[in-house]
GROMACS .gro file of C-alpha atoms in nm:
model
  391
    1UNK     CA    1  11.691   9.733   8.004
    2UNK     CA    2  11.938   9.811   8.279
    3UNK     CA    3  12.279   9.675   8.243
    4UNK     CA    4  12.269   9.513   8.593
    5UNK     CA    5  12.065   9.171   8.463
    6UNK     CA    6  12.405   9.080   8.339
    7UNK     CA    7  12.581   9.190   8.638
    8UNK     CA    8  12.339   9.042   8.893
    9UNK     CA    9  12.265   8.678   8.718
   10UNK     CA   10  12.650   8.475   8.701
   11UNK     CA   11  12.545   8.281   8.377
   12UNK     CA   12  12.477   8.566   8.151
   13UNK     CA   13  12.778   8.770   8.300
   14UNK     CA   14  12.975   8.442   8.237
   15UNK     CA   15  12.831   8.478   7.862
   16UNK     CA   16  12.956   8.824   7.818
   17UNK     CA   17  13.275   8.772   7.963
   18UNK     CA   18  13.353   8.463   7.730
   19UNK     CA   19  13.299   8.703   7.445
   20UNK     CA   20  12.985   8.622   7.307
   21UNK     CA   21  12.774   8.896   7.182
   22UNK     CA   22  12.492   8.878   7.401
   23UNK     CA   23  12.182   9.141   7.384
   24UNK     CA   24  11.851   9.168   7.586
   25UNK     CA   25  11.569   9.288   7.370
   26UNK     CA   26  11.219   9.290   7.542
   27UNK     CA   27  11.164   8.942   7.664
   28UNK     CA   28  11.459   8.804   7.474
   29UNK     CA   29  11.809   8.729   7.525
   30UNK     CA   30  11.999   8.723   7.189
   31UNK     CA   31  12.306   8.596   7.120
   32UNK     CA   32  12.433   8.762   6.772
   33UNK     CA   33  12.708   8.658   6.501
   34UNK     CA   34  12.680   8.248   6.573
   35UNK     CA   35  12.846   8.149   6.272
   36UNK     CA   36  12.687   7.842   6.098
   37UNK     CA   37  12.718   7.684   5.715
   38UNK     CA   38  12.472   7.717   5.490
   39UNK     CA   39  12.244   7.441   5.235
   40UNK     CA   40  12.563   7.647   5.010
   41UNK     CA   41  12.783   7.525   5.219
   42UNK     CA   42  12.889   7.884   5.262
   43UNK     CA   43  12.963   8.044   5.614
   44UNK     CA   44  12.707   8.286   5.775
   45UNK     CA   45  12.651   8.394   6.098
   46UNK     CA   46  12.269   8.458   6.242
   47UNK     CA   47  12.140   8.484   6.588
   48UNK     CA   48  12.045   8.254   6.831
   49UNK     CA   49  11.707   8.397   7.082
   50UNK     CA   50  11.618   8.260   7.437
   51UNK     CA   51  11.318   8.342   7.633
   52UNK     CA   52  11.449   8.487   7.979
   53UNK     CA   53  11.257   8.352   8.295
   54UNK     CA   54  11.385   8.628   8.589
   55UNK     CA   55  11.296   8.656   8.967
   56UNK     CA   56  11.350   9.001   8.938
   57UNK     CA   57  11.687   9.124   8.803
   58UNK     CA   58  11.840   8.803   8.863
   59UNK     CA   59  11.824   8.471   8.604
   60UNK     CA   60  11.580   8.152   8.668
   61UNK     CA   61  11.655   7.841   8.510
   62UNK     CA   62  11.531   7.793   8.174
   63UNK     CA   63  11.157   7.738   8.147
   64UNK     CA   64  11.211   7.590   7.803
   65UNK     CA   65  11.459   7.405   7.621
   66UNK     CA   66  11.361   7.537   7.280
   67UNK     CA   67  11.564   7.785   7.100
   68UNK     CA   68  11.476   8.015   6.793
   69UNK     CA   69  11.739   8.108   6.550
   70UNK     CA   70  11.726   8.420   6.216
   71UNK     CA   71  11.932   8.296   5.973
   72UNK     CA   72  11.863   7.985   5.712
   73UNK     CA   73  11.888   7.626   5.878
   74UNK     CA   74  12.224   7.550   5.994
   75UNK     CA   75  12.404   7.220   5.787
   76UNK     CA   76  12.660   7.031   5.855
   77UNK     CA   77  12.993   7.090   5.691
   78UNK     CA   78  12.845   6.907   5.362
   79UNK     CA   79  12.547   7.096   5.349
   80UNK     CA   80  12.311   6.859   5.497
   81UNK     CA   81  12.095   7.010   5.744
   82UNK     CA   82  12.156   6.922   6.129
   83UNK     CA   83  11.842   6.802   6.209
   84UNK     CA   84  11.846   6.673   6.523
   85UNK     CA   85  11.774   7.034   6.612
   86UNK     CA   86  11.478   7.043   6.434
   87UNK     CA   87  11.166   7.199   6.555
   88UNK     CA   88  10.978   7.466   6.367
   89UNK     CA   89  11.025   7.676   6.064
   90UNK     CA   90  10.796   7.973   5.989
   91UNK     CA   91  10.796   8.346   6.052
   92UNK     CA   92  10.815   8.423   6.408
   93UNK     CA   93  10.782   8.772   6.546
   94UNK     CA   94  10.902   8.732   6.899
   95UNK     CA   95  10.874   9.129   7.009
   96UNK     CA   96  11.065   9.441   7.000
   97UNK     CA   97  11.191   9.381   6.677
   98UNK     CA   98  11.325   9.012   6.717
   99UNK     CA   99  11.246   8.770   6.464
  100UNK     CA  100  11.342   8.455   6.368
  101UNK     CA  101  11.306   8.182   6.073
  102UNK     CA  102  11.342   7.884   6.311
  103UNK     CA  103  11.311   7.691   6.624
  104UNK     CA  104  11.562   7.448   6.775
  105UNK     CA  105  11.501   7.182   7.007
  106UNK     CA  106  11.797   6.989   7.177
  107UNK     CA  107  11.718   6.912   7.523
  108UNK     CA  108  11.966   6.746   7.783
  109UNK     CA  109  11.809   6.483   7.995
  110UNK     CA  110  11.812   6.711   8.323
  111UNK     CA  111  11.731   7.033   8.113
  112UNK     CA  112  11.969   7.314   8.119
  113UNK     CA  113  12.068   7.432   8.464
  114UNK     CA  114  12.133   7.830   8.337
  115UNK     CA  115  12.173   8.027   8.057
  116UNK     CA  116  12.490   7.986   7.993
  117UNK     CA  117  12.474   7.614   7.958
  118UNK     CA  118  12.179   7.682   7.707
  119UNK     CA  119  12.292   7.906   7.475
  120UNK     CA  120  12.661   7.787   7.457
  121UNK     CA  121  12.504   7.446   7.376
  122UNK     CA  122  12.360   7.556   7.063
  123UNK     CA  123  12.642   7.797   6.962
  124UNK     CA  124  12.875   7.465   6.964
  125UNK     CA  125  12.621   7.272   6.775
  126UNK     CA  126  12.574   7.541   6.576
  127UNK     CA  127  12.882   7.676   6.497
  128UNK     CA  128  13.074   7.360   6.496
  129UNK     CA  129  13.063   7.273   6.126
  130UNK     CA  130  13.133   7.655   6.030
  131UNK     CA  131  13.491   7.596   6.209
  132UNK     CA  132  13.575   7.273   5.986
  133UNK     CA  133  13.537   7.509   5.691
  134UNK     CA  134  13.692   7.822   5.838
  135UNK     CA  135  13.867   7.695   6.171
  136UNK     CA  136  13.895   8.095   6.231
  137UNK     CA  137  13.563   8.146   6.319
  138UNK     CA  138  13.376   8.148   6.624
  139UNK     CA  139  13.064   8.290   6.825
  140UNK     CA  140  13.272   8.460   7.099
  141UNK     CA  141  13.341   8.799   6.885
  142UNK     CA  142  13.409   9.016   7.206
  143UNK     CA  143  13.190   9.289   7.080
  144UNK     CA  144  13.147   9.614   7.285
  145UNK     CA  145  12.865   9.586   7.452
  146UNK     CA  146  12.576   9.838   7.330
  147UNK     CA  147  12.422  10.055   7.608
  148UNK     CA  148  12.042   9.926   7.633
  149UNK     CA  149  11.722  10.109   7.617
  150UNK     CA  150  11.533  10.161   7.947
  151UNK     CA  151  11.214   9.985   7.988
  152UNK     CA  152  10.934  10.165   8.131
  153UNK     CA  153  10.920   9.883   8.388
  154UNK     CA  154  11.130   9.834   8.662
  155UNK     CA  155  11.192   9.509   8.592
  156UNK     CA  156  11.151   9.326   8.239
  157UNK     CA  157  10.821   9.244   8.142
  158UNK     CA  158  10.780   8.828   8.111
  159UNK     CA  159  10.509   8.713   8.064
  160UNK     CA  160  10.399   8.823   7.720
  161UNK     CA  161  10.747   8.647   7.535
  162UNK     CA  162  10.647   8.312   7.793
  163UNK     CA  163  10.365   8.303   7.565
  164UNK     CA  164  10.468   8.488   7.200
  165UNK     CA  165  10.272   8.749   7.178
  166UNK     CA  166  10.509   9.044   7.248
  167UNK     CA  167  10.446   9.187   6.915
  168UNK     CA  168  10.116   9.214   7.003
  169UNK     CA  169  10.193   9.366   7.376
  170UNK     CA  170  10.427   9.676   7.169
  171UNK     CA  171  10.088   9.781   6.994
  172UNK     CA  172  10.032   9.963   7.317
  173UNK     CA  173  10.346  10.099   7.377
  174UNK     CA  174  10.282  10.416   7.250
  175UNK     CA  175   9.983  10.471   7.439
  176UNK     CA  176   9.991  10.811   7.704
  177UNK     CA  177   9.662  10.730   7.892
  178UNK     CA  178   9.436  10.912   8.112
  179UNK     CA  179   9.268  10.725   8.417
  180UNK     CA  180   8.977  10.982   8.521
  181UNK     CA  181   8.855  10.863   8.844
  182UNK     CA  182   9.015  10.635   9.123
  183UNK     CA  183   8.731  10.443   9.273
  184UNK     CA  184   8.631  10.097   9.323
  185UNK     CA  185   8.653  10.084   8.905
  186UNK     CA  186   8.929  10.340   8.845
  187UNK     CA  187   9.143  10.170   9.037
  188UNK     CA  188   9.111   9.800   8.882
  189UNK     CA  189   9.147   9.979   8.545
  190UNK     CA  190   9.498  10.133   8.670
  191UNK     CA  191   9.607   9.782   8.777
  192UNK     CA  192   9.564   9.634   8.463
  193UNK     CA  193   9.721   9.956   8.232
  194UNK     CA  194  10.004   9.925   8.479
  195UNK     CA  195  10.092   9.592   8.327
  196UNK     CA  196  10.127   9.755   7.976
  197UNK     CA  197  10.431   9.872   7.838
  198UNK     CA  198  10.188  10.233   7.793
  199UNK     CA  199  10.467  10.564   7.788
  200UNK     CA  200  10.243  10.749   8.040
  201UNK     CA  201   9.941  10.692   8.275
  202UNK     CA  202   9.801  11.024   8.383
  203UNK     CA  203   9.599  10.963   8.695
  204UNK     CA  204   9.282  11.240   8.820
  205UNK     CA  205   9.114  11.202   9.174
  206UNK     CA  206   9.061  11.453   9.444
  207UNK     CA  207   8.968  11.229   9.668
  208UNK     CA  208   9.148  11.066   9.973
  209UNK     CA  209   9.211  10.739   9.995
  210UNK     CA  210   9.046  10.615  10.335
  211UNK     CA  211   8.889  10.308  10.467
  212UNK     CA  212   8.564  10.239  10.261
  213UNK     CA  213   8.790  10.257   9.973
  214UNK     CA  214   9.042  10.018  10.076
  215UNK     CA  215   8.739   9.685  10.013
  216UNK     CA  216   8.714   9.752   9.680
  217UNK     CA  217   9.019   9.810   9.554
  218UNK     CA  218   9.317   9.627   9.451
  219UNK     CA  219   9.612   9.543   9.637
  220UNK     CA  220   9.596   9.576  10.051
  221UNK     CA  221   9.636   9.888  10.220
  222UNK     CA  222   9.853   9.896  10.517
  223UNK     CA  223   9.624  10.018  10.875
  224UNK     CA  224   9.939  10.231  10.875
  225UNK     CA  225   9.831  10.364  10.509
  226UNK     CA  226   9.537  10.471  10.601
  227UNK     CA  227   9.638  10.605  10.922
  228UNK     CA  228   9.817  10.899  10.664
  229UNK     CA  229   9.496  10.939  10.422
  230UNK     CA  230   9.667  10.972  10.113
  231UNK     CA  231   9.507  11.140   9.830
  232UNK     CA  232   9.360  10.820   9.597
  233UNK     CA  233   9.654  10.933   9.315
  234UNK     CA  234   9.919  10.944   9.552
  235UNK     CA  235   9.867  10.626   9.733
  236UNK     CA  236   9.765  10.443   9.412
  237UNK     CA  237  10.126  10.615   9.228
  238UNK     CA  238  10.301  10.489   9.530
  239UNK     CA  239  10.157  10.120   9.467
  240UNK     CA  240  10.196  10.092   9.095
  241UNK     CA  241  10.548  10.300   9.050
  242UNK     CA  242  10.670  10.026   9.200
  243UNK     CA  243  10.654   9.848   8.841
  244UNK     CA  244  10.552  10.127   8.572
  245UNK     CA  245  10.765  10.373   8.573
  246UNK     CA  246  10.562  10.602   8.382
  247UNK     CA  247  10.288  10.727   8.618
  248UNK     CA  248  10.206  11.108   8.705
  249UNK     CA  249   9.923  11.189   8.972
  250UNK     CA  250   9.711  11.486   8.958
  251UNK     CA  251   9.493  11.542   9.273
  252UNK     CA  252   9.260  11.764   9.091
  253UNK     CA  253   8.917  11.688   8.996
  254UNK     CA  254   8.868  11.778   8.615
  255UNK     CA  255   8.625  12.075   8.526
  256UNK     CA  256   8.609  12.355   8.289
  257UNK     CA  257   8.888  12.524   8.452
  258UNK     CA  258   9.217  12.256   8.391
  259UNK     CA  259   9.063  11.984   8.161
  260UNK     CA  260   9.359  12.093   7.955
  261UNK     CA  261   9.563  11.839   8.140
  262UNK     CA  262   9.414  11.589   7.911
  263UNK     CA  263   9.640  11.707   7.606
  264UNK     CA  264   9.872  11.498   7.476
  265UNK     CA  265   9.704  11.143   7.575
  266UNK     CA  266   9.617  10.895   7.344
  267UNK     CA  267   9.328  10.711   7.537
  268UNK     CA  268   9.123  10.799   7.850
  269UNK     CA  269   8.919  10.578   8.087
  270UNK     CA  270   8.633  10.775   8.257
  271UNK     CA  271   8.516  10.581   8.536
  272UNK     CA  272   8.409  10.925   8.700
  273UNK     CA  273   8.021  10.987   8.775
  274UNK     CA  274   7.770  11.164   8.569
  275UNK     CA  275   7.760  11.495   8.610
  276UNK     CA  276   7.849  11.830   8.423
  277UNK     CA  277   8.229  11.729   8.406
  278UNK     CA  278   8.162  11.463   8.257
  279UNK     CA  279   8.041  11.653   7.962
  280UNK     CA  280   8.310  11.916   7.969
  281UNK     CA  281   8.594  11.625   7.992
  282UNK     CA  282   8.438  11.394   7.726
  283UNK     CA  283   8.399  11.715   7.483
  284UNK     CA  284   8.744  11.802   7.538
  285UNK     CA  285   8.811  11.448   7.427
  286UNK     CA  286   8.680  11.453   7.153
  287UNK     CA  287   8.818  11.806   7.045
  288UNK     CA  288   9.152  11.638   7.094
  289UNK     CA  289   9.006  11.348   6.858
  290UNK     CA  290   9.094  11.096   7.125
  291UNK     CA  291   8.928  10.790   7.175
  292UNK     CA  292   8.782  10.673   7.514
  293UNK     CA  293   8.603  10.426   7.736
  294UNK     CA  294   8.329  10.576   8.017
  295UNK     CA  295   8.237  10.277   8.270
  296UNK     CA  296   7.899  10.259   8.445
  297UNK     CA  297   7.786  10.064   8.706
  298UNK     CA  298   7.470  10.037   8.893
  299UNK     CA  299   7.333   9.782   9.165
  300UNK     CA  300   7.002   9.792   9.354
  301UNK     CA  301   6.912   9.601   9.676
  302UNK     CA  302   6.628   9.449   9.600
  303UNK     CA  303   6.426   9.118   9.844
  304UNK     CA  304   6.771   9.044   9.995
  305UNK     CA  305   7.014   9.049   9.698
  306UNK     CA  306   7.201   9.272   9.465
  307UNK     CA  307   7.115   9.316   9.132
  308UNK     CA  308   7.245   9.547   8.821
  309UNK     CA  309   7.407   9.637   8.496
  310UNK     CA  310   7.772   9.723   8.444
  311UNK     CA  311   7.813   9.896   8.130
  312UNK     CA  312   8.124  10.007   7.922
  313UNK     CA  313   8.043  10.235   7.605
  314UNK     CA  314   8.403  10.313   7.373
  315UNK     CA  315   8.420  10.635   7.165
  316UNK     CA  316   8.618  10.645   6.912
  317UNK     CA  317   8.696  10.943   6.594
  318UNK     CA  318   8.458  10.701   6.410
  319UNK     CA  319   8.217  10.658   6.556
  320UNK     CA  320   8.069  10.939   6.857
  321UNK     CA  321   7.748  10.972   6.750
  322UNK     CA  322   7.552  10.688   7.020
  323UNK     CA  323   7.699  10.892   7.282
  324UNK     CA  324   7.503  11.199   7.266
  325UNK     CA  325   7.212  11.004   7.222
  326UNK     CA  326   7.193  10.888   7.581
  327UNK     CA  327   7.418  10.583   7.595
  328UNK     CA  328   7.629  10.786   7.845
  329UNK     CA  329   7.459  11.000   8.153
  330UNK     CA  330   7.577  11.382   8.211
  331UNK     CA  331   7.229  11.402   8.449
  332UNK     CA  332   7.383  11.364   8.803
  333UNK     CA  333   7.196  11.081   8.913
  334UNK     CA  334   6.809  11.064   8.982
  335UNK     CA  335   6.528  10.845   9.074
  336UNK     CA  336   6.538  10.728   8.736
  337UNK     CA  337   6.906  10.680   8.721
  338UNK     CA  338   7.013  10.314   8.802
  339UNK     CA  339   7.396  10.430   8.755
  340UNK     CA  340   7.334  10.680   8.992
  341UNK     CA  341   7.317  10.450   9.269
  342UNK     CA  342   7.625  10.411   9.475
  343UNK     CA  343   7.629  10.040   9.549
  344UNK     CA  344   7.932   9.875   9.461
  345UNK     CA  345   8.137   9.579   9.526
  346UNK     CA  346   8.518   9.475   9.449
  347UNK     CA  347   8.440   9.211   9.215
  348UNK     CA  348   8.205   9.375   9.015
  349UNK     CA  349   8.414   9.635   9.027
  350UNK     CA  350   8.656   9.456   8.877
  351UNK     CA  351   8.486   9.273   8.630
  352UNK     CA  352   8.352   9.649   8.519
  353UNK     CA  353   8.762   9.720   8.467
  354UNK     CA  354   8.816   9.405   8.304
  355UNK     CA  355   8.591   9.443   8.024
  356UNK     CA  356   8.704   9.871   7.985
  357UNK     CA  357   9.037   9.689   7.939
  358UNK     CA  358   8.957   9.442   7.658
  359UNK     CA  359   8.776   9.732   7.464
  360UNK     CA  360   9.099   9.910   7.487
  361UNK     CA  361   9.284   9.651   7.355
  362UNK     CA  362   9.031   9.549   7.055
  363UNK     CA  363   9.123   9.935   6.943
  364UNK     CA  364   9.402   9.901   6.954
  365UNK     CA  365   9.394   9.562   6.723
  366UNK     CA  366   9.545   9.359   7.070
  367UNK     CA  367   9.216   9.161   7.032
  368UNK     CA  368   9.010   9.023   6.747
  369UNK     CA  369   8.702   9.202   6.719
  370UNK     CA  370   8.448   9.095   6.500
  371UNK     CA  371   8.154   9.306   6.600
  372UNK     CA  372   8.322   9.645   6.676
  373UNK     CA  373   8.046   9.711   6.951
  374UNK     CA  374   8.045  10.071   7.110
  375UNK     CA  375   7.825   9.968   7.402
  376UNK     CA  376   7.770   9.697   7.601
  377UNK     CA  377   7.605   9.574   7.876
  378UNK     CA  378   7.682   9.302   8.156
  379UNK     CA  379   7.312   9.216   8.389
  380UNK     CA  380   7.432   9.026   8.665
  381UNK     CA  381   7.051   8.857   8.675
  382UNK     CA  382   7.087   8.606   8.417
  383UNK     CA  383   7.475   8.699   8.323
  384UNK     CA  384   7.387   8.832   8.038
  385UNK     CA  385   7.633   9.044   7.802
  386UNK     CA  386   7.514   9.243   7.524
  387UNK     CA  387   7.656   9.461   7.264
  388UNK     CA  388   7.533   9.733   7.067
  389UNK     CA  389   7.650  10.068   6.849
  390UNK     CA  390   7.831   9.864   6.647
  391UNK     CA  391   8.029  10.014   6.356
   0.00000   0.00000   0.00000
């Protein structure tokens, strides 16, 4: 994370200049070497960890009063615990390797107007009966501060340490995805892995980016935007880089001849039609032993309304057989075809993304999955989901 949260925001500057040994780490701001006594009545230091609600690269107020703290409970000077802080004990895995053995709760009766306040609050409370027994010690260490590591974010990520599940949000940080495909679906799918710490999002689409495409995609497209007609990966790179910093646009269409830009990935979304590339691309795929998602979705006009299935089938090293075995299209289209039919709206669109996304994340163990379906199918007549292939 860039250095300049602690320039920008006064409190945590204030923190740093006081000489406490203040760290960001993911979601977290961590404040290390708090010296505290022990049920030993022997002195220890652990670290005291803060949730960070930012506007940007600048501090909010706290959004909670709680604190967590890695080290055993803190006692008073006898070696009686202080509980008045009291809150939780387990084994709390707050994200980007932060954990902690406790949770703290001391809350002033306006809440705490900045970090600062918050986290020198504790230290004092904290550290307080560690100085009757050794009146050298202190939480201001003045410590070097250690350069950070850069997010692939622009700004930090929030909202997964709001709600604890970080550790589950850094199963995907490893992830170099492929997005094959920047339509009404494509593009939904790009907004979401956007929002994922994911190294690298590899983006395919010959196609321009004109008016049609604008109503069923995310985001709003300037009149001046259009105006230019951007290819779909440069206008959608230009949108998203704005967060993710990890996002490289190809304005090819994959075939035979360069479906070697695939190597390296870790996951691919095909949201492409069916055709011969399909094949070639979902072959190479496998080759590479790469798992994947291809999206489907078909809607007929029918006595004044819309009707259709959306339909998201996963591949995976263990299990490929269901899609040679007609689960997935390579036809082109056809009477026959309902996929084939180029009907589509933005919130089906997006609901078509949505569920590409969850089966993503069940892989990848962000998501319980009980069934470990393959295949699955949303009919918007009835609302009916269904899985099948399951392993």
């Amino acid at each position: 994370m860039s250095p300049r949260l602690f320039s920008h925001s006064p409190d945590l500057k204030q923190l740093r200049d006081e000489g406490y040994f203040m760290q960001i780490r993911g979601n977290c701001l961590v404040m290390r070497e708090v010296p505290y006594v022990d049920s030993q009545r022997q002195v220890r230091t652990g670290s005291l960890i803060s949730s960070l609600a930012l506007a940007g690269d600048i501090t909010c107020p706290p959004d909670t009063h709680v604190v967590h703290f890695d080290g055993s409970f803190p006692c008073q000077a006898d070696g009686t615990p202080i509980q008045g802080i009291s809150h939780q004990t387990g084994d709390f895995t707050l994200g980007d390797g932060v954990t902690a053995k406790h949770s703290f709760s001391s809350k002033p009766a306006d809440g705490y107007s900045d970090y600062h306040q918050k986290m020198t609050t504790y230290a004092n409370i904290i550290s307080g009966p560690a100085k009757v027994l050794k009146p050298d010690v202190s939480p201001r260490v003045f410590r070097e501060p250690e350069i950070e590591d850069n997010s692939i974010f622009n700004y930090m990520e929030t909202a997964s340490g709001r709600v604890g599940i970080s550790a589950l949000t850094e199963r995907l940080a490893s992830e170099k995805v492929a997005i094959v495909g920047l339509g009404g679906t494509g593009s939904y799918v790009l907004d979401f892995v956007a929002k994922t710490p994911v190294r690298e999002i590899r983006l395919f689409d010959d196609d321009t980016f004109l008016q049609h495409n604008a109503f069923r995609a995310p985001s709003a497209a300037s009149i001046e935007e259009l105006r230019d007609a951007p290819k779909k990966v440069d206008y959608f790179k230009s949108v998203y880089s704005k967060m993710h910093r990890g996002i490289a646009a190809h304005a090819v269409r994959l075939d035979a001849s360069n479906v070697h830009f695939l190597t390296g990935i870790s996951f691919a979304f095909i949201c492409m039609d069916s055709g011969g590339a399909k094949r070639t691309i979902i072959e190479k795929l496998e080759t590479l032993g790469v798992a994947f998602v291809d999206v489907g979705l078909g809607l007929e006009l029918v006595n004044g309304s819309l009707g259709g299935i959306l339909r998201v089938t996963a591949s995976t090293p263990q299990k490929r057989d269901h899609v040679h075995k007609g689960r997935i299209s390579f036809s082109g289209g056809g009477a026959d075809d309902l996929y084939s039919s180029n009907i589509q709206v933005a919130d089906l669109n997006a609901l078509n993304a949505v569920l590409a996304i969850i089966k993503w994340k069940k892989i990848r163990g962000f998501y319980r999955d009980l069934e470990n379906e393959h295949h699955s199918t949303y009919t918007t007549d009835g609302n009916m989901l269904l899985n099948e292939d399951c392993k």
